[in-house]
CSV table of C-alpha atoms in Angstrom, one decimal:
chain,number,residue,atom,x,y,z
A,24,PRO,CA,0.0,0.0,0.0
A,25,LEU,CA,2.9,2.4,0.7
A,26,VAL,CA,4.4,1.9,-2.7
A,27,ALA,CA,1.1,2.2,-4.6
A,28,GLY,CA,-0.5,4.8,-2.4
A,29,CYS,CA,-0.4,7.6,-5.0
A,30,GLY,CA,-1.3,5.4,-7.9
A,31,ALA,CA,-5.0,6.3,-7.9
A,32,SER,CA,-4.6,10.1,-7.5
A,33,ARG,CA,-5.1,12.3,-10.5
A,34,VAL,CA,-2.3,14.8,-11.2
A,35,GLU,CA,-3.3,18.5,-11.6
A,36,PHE,CA,-1.3,21.2,-13.4
A,37,PRO,CA,-1.5,24.3,-11.2
A,38,TYR,CA,0.1,26.8,-13.6
A,39,SER,CA,0.9,30.2,-12.1
A,40,ARG,CA,0.0,33.5,-13.6
A,41,GLU,CA,2.7,35.5,-15.4
A,42,SER,CA,3.9,38.6,-13.7
A,43,LEU,CA,6.3,39.9,-16.5
A,44,VAL,CA,4.7,42.1,-19.2
A,45,PHE,CA,6.7,42.9,-22.3
A,46,PRO,CA,6.7,46.6,-23.4
A,47,PRO,CA,4.9,47.1,-26.7
A,48,SER,CA,7.3,46.8,-29.7
A,49,GLN,CA,4.9,48.2,-32.4
A,50,SER,CA,1.7,50.2,-32.7
A,51,ARG,CA,-0.5,47.1,-32.1
A,52,LEU,CA,0.1,43.6,-30.9
A,53,PRO,CA,0.6,41.0,-33.6
A,54,ARG,CA,-2.2,38.5,-33.9
A,55,ILE,CA,-1.2,34.9,-33.5
A,56,GLN,CA,-3.2,31.7,-34.0
A,57,LEU,CA,-1.8,28.9,-31.9
A,58,LEU,CA,-2.4,25.6,-33.7
A,59,PRO,CA,-3.1,22.3,-31.9
A,60,VAL,CA,0.0,21.2,-30.0
A,61,ALA,CA,1.9,18.1,-31.3
A,62,ASP,CA,3.2,15.5,-28.9
A,63,ALA,CA,6.6,14.0,-29.7
A,64,ARG,CA,7.5,12.6,-26.3
A,65,PRO,CA,9.2,9.2,-26.0
A,66,PRO,CA,7.1,6.2,-24.9
A,67,ALA,CA,8.9,6.1,-21.5
A,68,GLN,CA,7.3,9.5,-20.7
A,69,ARG,CA,3.9,8.7,-22.0
A,70,GLU,CA,3.7,5.3,-20.2
A,71,GLY,CA,5.9,5.9,-17.1
A,72,GLN,CA,9.0,3.9,-16.4
A,73,GLY,CA,11.0,2.3,-13.6
A,74,HIS,CA,10.5,1.1,-10.1
A,75,PHE,CA,12.0,2.0,-6.7
A,76,VAL,CA,15.5,3.2,-7.6
A,77,GLY,CA,14.6,5.3,-10.7
A,78,ILE,CA,11.1,6.4,-11.8
A,79,THR,CA,9.8,8.5,-14.7
A,80,PHE,CA,6.4,9.9,-14.0
A,81,PRO,CA,3.5,10.7,-14.3
A,82,ASP,CA,2.2,8.5,-17.1
A,83,ASP,CA,-0.5,9.9,-19.3
A,84,ALA,CA,-3.3,8.0,-17.5
A,85,SER,CA,-2.4,9.8,-14.2
A,86,TRP,CA,-2.9,13.4,-15.6
A,87,ASN,CA,-6.4,14.9,-15.2
A,88,ARG,CA,-6.1,16.3,-18.7
A,89,PRO,CA,-4.1,15.5,-21.8
A,90,VAL,CA,-0.6,16.8,-21.8
A,91,THR,CA,-1.0,18.7,-25.1
A,92,GLU,CA,-4.1,20.4,-23.7
A,93,MET,CA,-2.4,21.5,-20.5
A,94,TYR,CA,0.6,22.8,-22.3
A,95,ARG,CA,-1.5,24.7,-24.9
A,96,GLY,CA,-3.4,26.4,-22.1
A,97,ALA,CA,-0.1,27.4,-20.4
A,98,LEU,CA,1.4,28.8,-23.6
A,99,LEU,CA,-1.7,30.8,-24.4
A,100,GLN,CA,-1.8,32.1,-20.9
A,101,ASP,CA,1.8,33.3,-21.1
A,102,ILE,CA,1.4,34.9,-24.5
A,103,GLU,CA,-1.6,36.8,-23.4
A,104,GLN,CA,-0.4,37.8,-19.9
A,105,THR,CA,3.0,39.0,-21.1
A,106,SER,CA,1.3,41.1,-23.9
A,107,LEU,CA,3.6,39.5,-26.4
A,108,ALA,CA,0.8,39.0,-28.9
A,109,GLU,CA,-3.0,38.8,-29.2
A,110,PRO,CA,-4.1,35.1,-29.5
A,111,VAL,CA,-6.9,34.7,-32.1
A,112,PRO,CA,-8.9,31.6,-32.9
A,113,LEU,CA,-9.1,31.8,-36.7
A,114,SER,CA,-6.3,31.9,-39.4
A,115,THR,CA,-8.2,34.7,-41.2
A,116,GLN,CA,-7.7,36.9,-38.1
A,117,ALA,CA,-4.1,36.1,-37.6
A,118,ASP,CA,-0.9,37.8,-38.8
A,119,TYR,CA,1.0,34.6,-37.9
A,120,THR,CA,0.4,31.0,-37.0
A,121,LEU,CA,2.4,29.3,-34.2
A,122,GLU,CA,3.1,25.6,-34.0
A,123,ALA,CA,4.2,23.9,-30.8
A,124,THR,CA,5.7,20.4,-30.4
A,125,ILE,CA,6.4,18.9,-27.0
A,126,HIS,CA,9.6,16.8,-26.9
A,127,SER,CA,9.7,16.3,-23.1
A,128,PHE,CA,7.3,16.7,-20.3
A,129,HIS,CA,8.0,14.6,-17.2
A,130,CYS,CA,9.5,14.2,-13.8
A,131,ARG,CA,12.2,11.8,-12.7
A,132,MET,CA,13.0,10.6,-9.2
A,133,GLU,CA,16.1,8.7,-8.3
A,134,ARG,CA,17.3,7.0,-5.1
A,135,ASN,CA,20.5,5.2,-4.4
A,136,ALA,CA,20.2,1.5,-3.5
A,137,VAL,CA,21.5,2.4,-0.1
A,138,ALA,CA,18.2,4.1,0.5
A,139,TYR,CA,16.6,0.7,0.9
A,140,ALA,CA,19.5,-1.0,2.6
A,141,LEU,CA,19.8,1.5,5.5
A,142,PRO,CA,16.2,1.2,6.9
A,143,VAL,CA,16.4,-2.6,6.5
A,144,GLY,CA,19.6,-2.6,8.4
A,145,VAL,CA,18.2,-0.4,11.2
A,146,GLY,CA,15.2,-2.7,11.5
A,147,MET,CA,17.3,-5.9,11.7
A,148,VAL,CA,19.5,-4.4,14.3
A,149,GLY,CA,16.5,-3.4,16.4
A,150,GLY,CA,15.1,-7.0,16.0
A,151,PHE,CA,18.4,-8.4,17.2
A,152,PHE,CA,18.3,-6.4,20.4
A,153,TRP,CA,14.6,-6.9,21.2
A,154,GLY,CA,14.1,-10.6,20.2
A,155,ASP,CA,14.3,-13.4,22.6
A,156,ASP,CA,15.7,-16.1,20.3
A,157,THR,CA,16.9,-16.4,16.8
A,158,SER,CA,13.4,-16.9,15.4
A,159,SER,CA,11.8,-14.0,17.3
A,160,LYS,CA,14.8,-11.7,16.5
A,161,LEU,CA,14.4,-12.4,12.8
A,162,LYS,CA,10.6,-11.9,12.8
A,163,ARG,CA,10.8,-8.7,14.8
A,164,GLY,CA,13.7,-7.5,12.6
A,165,LEU,CA,11.6,-8.0,9.5
A,166,VAL,CA,8.6,-6.1,11.0
A,167,LEU,CA,10.9,-3.3,12.1
A,168,SER,CA,12.5,-3.2,8.7
A,169,VAL,CA,9.1,-2.7,7.0
A,170,ALA,CA,8.2,0.0,9.4
A,171,ALA,CA,11.6,1.7,8.9
A,172,LEU,CA,11.2,1.7,5.1
A,173,GLY,CA,8.0,3.7,5.5
A,174,ALA,CA,9.2,6.0,8.3
A,175,LEU,CA,12.9,6.8,7.9
A,176,PRO,CA,13.6,9.7,5.4
A,177,VAL,CA,16.5,9.0,3.0
A,178,PRO,CA,17.9,11.2,0.2
A,179,LEU,CA,15.8,11.5,-3.0
A,180,LYS,CA,16.8,13.4,-6.2
A,181,LEU,CA,14.0,15.0,-8.3
A,182,ARG,CA,14.2,16.5,-11.7
A,183,ALA,CA,11.4,18.0,-13.8
A,184,GLU,CA,11.9,18.8,-17.5
A,185,ALA,CA,9.9,20.4,-20.2
A,186,GLU,CA,11.2,20.7,-23.8
A,187,VAL,CA,9.2,22.4,-26.5
A,188,GLU,CA,9.8,23.6,-30.0
A,189,LEU,CA,7.9,26.5,-31.5
A,190,VAL,CA,7.6,27.4,-35.2
A,191,LEU,CA,6.2,30.7,-36.4
A,192,ARG,CA,4.8,30.9,-39.9
A,193,ASP,CA,3.2,33.7,-42.0
A,194,ARG,CA,-0.2,33.5,-43.5
A,195,GLY,CA,1.0,31.6,-46.5
A,196,GLY,CA,2.6,28.9,-44.3
A,197,ARG,CA,6.2,30.0,-44.9
A,198,GLU,CA,8.5,29.3,-41.9
A,199,LEU,CA,9.8,32.6,-40.3
A,200,TRP,CA,11.2,31.5,-37.0
A,201,ARG,CA,12.0,28.3,-35.1
A,202,GLN,CA,13.3,27.7,-31.6
A,203,ASP,CA,13.6,24.8,-29.1
A,204,CYS,CA,14.0,25.4,-25.4
A,205,ILE,CA,14.3,23.2,-22.3
A,206,GLY,CA,13.1,24.2,-18.8
A,207,GLU,CA,14.6,22.2,-16.0
A,208,ILE,CA,13.9,22.2,-12.2
A,209,THR,CA,15.9,20.0,-9.8
A,210,ASP,CA,15.5,19.4,-6.1
A,211,ASN,CA,16.9,17.2,-3.3
A,212,VAL,CA,14.5,16.1,-0.6
A,213,ALA,CA,14.4,13.5,2.2
A,214,GLU,CA,11.6,10.9,1.8
A,215,PRO,CA,10.9,7.4,3.2
A,216,ALA,CA,12.3,4.8,0.9
A,217,VAL,CA,8.9,3.5,-0.2
A,218,SER,CA,7.3,6.9,-0.5
A,219,ARG,CA,5.7,7.6,-3.8
A,220,ARG,CA,4.3,11.2,-3.7
A,221,ASP,CA,4.3,11.3,-7.5
A,222,ALA,CA,1.3,13.7,-7.8
A,223,HIS,CA,2.7,16.1,-5.2
A,224,PHE,CA,6.1,16.3,-6.9
A,225,ALA,CA,4.7,16.6,-10.4
A,226,GLN,CA,2.3,19.4,-9.4
A,227,ARG,CA,5.1,21.3,-7.6
A,228,LEU,CA,7.9,21.0,-10.1
A,229,LEU,CA,6.5,20.5,-13.7
A,230,PRO,CA,4.7,23.9,-13.8
A,231,GLN,CA,7.9,25.6,-12.8
A,232,ALA,CA,9.8,23.7,-15.6
A,233,VAL,CA,7.1,24.7,-18.2
A,234,LYS,CA,7.3,28.4,-17.0
A,235,ARG,CA,11.1,28.4,-17.4
A,236,CYS,CA,10.8,26.8,-20.9
A,237,ASN,CA,8.1,29.3,-22.0
A,238,ALA,CA,10.2,32.2,-20.7
A,239,CYS,CA,13.0,31.1,-23.0
A,240,LEU,CA,10.8,30.6,-26.0
A,241,LEU,CA,8.7,33.8,-25.7
A,242,GLY,CA,11.7,35.9,-24.9
A,243,GLN,CA,13.4,34.9,-28.1
A,244,LEU,CA,10.1,35.2,-30.1
A,245,ARG,CA,9.7,38.7,-28.8
A,246,GLN,CA,13.2,39.6,-30.0
A,247,TRP,CA,12.2,38.3,-33.5
A,248,LEU,CA,9.0,40.3,-33.5
A,249,MET,CA,10.8,43.4,-32.6
A,250,GLU,CA,13.3,42.9,-35.4
A,251,HIS,CA,10.5,42.2,-37.9
A,252,PRO,CA,7.7,44.6,-37.2
A,253,LEU,CA,4.4,44.3,-39.1
A,254,ALA,CA,4.1,46.1,-42.4
A,255,ASP,CA,2.0,49.2,-42.6
A,256,GLY,CA,-0.7,47.4,-44.6
A,257,GLN,CA,-1.0,44.7,-41.8
A,258,LEU,CA,-1.2,47.4,-39.2
A,259,ASP,CA,-4.0,49.2,-41.0
A,260,GLU,CA,-6.1,46.0,-41.2
A,261,GLY,CA,-6.4,46.2,-37.4
């Protein structure tokens, strides 16, 4: 039960609001249509991978919404709240179209094998001192080992990664700009050896990784938009 305790929980994606607002680079904001997001993640991220020592999570079945839908909402939110551009739903309204492809969107937790050996050793030593004979020492040692696995905190390394590629095109479909960015968040915590707080770690770290990835992407997209302002005819259409 300790190992599978988080298996039934649905993982949320609490994405924070953007506090940075880009100053206007032209007389009106360019209008951008964000196309449906493509998913190019490897199978290990879609399905989850690993047990105990190294785990890739969450799998797609654990999210409360599809990954592409969550990322698209986060990207639209950042575009709008930074005043980078005006998102529009139709291509006829847009100056540009923007394509997004997700290459990575996952968390990884890693423990050293010693993380399991240490609590077991503590439990067996306790059983040795509290048992009456060899059989009782062994039984009590096993019980204490199981208890120690769920109670004694040991080092745990966490890493969240979001990698996304954006492509900007004009109304005719010609590629104007392309960029790939990775957002990474790492943390070291102390958790019991059998703890699996997957949902908690994913909800805390992955939104930060996506925010860092989007900051890289939108910062470079803004630089391109500043260097390539809309023509007068396009501005007049607004």
